[in-house]
CSV table of C-alpha atoms in Angstrom, one decimal:
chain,number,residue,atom,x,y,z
A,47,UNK,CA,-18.9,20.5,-3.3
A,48,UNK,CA,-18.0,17.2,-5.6
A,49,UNK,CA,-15.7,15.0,-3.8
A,50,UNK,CA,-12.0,15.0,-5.2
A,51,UNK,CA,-11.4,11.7,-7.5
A,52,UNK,CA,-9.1,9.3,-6.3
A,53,UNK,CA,-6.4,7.5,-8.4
A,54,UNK,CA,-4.4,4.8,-6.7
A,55,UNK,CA,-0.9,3.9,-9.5
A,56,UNK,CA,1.1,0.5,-8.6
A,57,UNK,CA,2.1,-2.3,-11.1
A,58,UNK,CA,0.0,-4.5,-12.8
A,59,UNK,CA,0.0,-7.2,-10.0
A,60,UNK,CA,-0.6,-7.9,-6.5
A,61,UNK,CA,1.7,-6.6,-4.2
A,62,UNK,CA,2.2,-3.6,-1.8
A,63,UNK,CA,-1.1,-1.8,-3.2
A,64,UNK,CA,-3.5,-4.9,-2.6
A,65,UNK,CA,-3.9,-3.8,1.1
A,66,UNK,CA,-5.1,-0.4,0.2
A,67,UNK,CA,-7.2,-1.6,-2.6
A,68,UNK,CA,-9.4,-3.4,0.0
A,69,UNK,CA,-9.0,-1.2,2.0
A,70,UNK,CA,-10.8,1.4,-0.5
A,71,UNK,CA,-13.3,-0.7,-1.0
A,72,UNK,CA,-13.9,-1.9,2.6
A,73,UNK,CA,-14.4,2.0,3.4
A,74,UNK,CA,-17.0,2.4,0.1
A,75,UNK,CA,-14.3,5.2,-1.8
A,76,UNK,CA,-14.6,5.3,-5.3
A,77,UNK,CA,-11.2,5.5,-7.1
A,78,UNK,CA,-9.6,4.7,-10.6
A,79,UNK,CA,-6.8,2.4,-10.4
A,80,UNK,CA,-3.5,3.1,-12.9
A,81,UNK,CA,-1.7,0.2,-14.1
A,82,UNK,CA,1.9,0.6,-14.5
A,83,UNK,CA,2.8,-2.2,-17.4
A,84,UNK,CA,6.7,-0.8,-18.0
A,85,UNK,CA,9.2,1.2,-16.6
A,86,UNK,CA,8.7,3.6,-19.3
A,87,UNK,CA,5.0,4.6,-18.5
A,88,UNK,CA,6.1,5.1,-14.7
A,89,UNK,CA,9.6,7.1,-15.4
A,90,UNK,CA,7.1,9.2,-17.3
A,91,UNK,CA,4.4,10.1,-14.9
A,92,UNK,CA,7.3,10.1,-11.4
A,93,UNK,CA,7.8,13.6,-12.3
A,94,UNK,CA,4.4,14.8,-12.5
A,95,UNK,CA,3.6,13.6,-9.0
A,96,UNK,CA,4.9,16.5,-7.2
A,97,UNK,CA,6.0,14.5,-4.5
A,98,UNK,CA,9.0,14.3,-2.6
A,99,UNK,CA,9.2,10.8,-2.7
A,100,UNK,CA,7.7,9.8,-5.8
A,101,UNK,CA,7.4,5.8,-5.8
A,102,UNK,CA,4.5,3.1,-6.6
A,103,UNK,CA,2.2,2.8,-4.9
A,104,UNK,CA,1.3,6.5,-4.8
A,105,UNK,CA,-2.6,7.9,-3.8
A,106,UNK,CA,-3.8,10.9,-5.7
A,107,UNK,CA,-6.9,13.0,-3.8
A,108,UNK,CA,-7.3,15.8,-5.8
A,109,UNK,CA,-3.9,18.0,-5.8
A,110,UNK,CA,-2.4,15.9,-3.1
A,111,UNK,CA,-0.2,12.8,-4.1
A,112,UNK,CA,0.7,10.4,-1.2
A,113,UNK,CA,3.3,7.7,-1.4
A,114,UNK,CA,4.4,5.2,1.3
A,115,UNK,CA,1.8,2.3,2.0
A,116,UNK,CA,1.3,2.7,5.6
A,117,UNK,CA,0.8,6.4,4.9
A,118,UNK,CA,-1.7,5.7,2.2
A,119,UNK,CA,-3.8,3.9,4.5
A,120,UNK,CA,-3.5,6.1,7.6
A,121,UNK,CA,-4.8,9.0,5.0
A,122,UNK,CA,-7.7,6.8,3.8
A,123,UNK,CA,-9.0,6.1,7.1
A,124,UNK,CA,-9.0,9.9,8.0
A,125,UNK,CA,-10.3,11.0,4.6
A,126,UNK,CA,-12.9,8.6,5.4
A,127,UNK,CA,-13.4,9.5,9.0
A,128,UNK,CA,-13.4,6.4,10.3
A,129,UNK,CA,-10.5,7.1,12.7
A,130,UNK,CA,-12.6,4.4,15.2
A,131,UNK,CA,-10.8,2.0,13.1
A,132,UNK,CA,-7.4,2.6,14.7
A,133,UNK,CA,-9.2,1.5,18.1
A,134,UNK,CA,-11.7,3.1,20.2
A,135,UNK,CA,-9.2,4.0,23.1
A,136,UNK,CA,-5.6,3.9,23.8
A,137,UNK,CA,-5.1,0.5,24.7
A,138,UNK,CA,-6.7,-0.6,21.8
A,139,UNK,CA,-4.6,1.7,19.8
A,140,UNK,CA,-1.2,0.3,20.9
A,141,UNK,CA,-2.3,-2.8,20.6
A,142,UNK,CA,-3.4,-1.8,16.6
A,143,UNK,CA,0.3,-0.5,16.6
A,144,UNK,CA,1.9,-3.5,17.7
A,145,UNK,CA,0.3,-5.9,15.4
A,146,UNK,CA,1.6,-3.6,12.3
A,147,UNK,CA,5.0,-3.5,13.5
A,148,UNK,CA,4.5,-7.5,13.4
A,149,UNK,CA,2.8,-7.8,10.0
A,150,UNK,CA,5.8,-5.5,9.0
A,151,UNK,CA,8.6,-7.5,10.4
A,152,UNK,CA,6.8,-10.8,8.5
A,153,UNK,CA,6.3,-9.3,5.4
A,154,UNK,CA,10.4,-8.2,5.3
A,155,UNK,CA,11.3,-11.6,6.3
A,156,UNK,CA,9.0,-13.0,3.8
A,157,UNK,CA,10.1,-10.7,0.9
A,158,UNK,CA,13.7,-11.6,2.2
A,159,UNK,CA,13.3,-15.0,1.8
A,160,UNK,CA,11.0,-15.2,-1.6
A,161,UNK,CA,14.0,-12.9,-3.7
A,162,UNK,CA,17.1,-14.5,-2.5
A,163,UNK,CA,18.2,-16.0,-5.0
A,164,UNK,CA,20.4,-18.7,-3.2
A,165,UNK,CA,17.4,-20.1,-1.7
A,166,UNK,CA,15.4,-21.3,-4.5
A,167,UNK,CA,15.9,-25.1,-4.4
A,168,UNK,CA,14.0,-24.6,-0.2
A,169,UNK,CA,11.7,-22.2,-1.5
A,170,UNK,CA,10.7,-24.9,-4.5
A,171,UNK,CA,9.5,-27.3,-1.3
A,172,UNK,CA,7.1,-25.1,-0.4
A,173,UNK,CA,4.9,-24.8,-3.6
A,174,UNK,CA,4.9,-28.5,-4.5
């Protein structure tokens, strides 16, 4: 049976689909990346995903479409079965856990920071 193809849809920059790009390629899947380049192109594939909550970036595997970045990876690493990359026991698990919810907490504060607006001139001293 032929493997179902893999698209992965997000804007055409870096941003929250990056990690599960490398992460495709770290696990060897084959997929076809869609670029997003307006609003327009996106508002008209959204409802065509049959998704609850359609949003970029999304995962299609055959009839499935995923959304949700963390989900998107969790589903990768099963579809892959490499589940030993969650940890190879409990410990190590919670541990795996942890460090996401940190990653997660500096990545908010990091986004919060980079868009507010009011901060520009302190954001401007740290790209001289």
């Amino acid at each position: 049976m032929a493997e179902a193809s893999i698209t992965l849809g997000y804007w055409g920059m870096q941003g929250l689909a990056e990690p599960i790009i490398k992460l495709l390629e770290y696990l060897g899947l084959k997929y076809e990346l869609k670029v997003y380049t307006t609003c327009e192109g996106w508002t008209a594939d959204k409802a065509t995903l049959n998704n609850p909550f359609p949003n970029l970036p999304y995962l299609k595997v055959g009839d499935k479409t995923l959304t949700e970045s963390e989900a998107i990876a969790y589903f990768l690493v099963f579809h892959a079965n490499r589940a030993d990359l969650f940890g190879a026991n409990d410990d190590e698990r919670v541990q795996a856990t942890a460090v996401r919810g940190v990653v997660a907490d500096l990545r908010r504060d990091l986004f919060a920071f980079l868009w507010d607006a009011s901060k520009h001139a302190e954001q401007a001293k740290y790209f001289e």
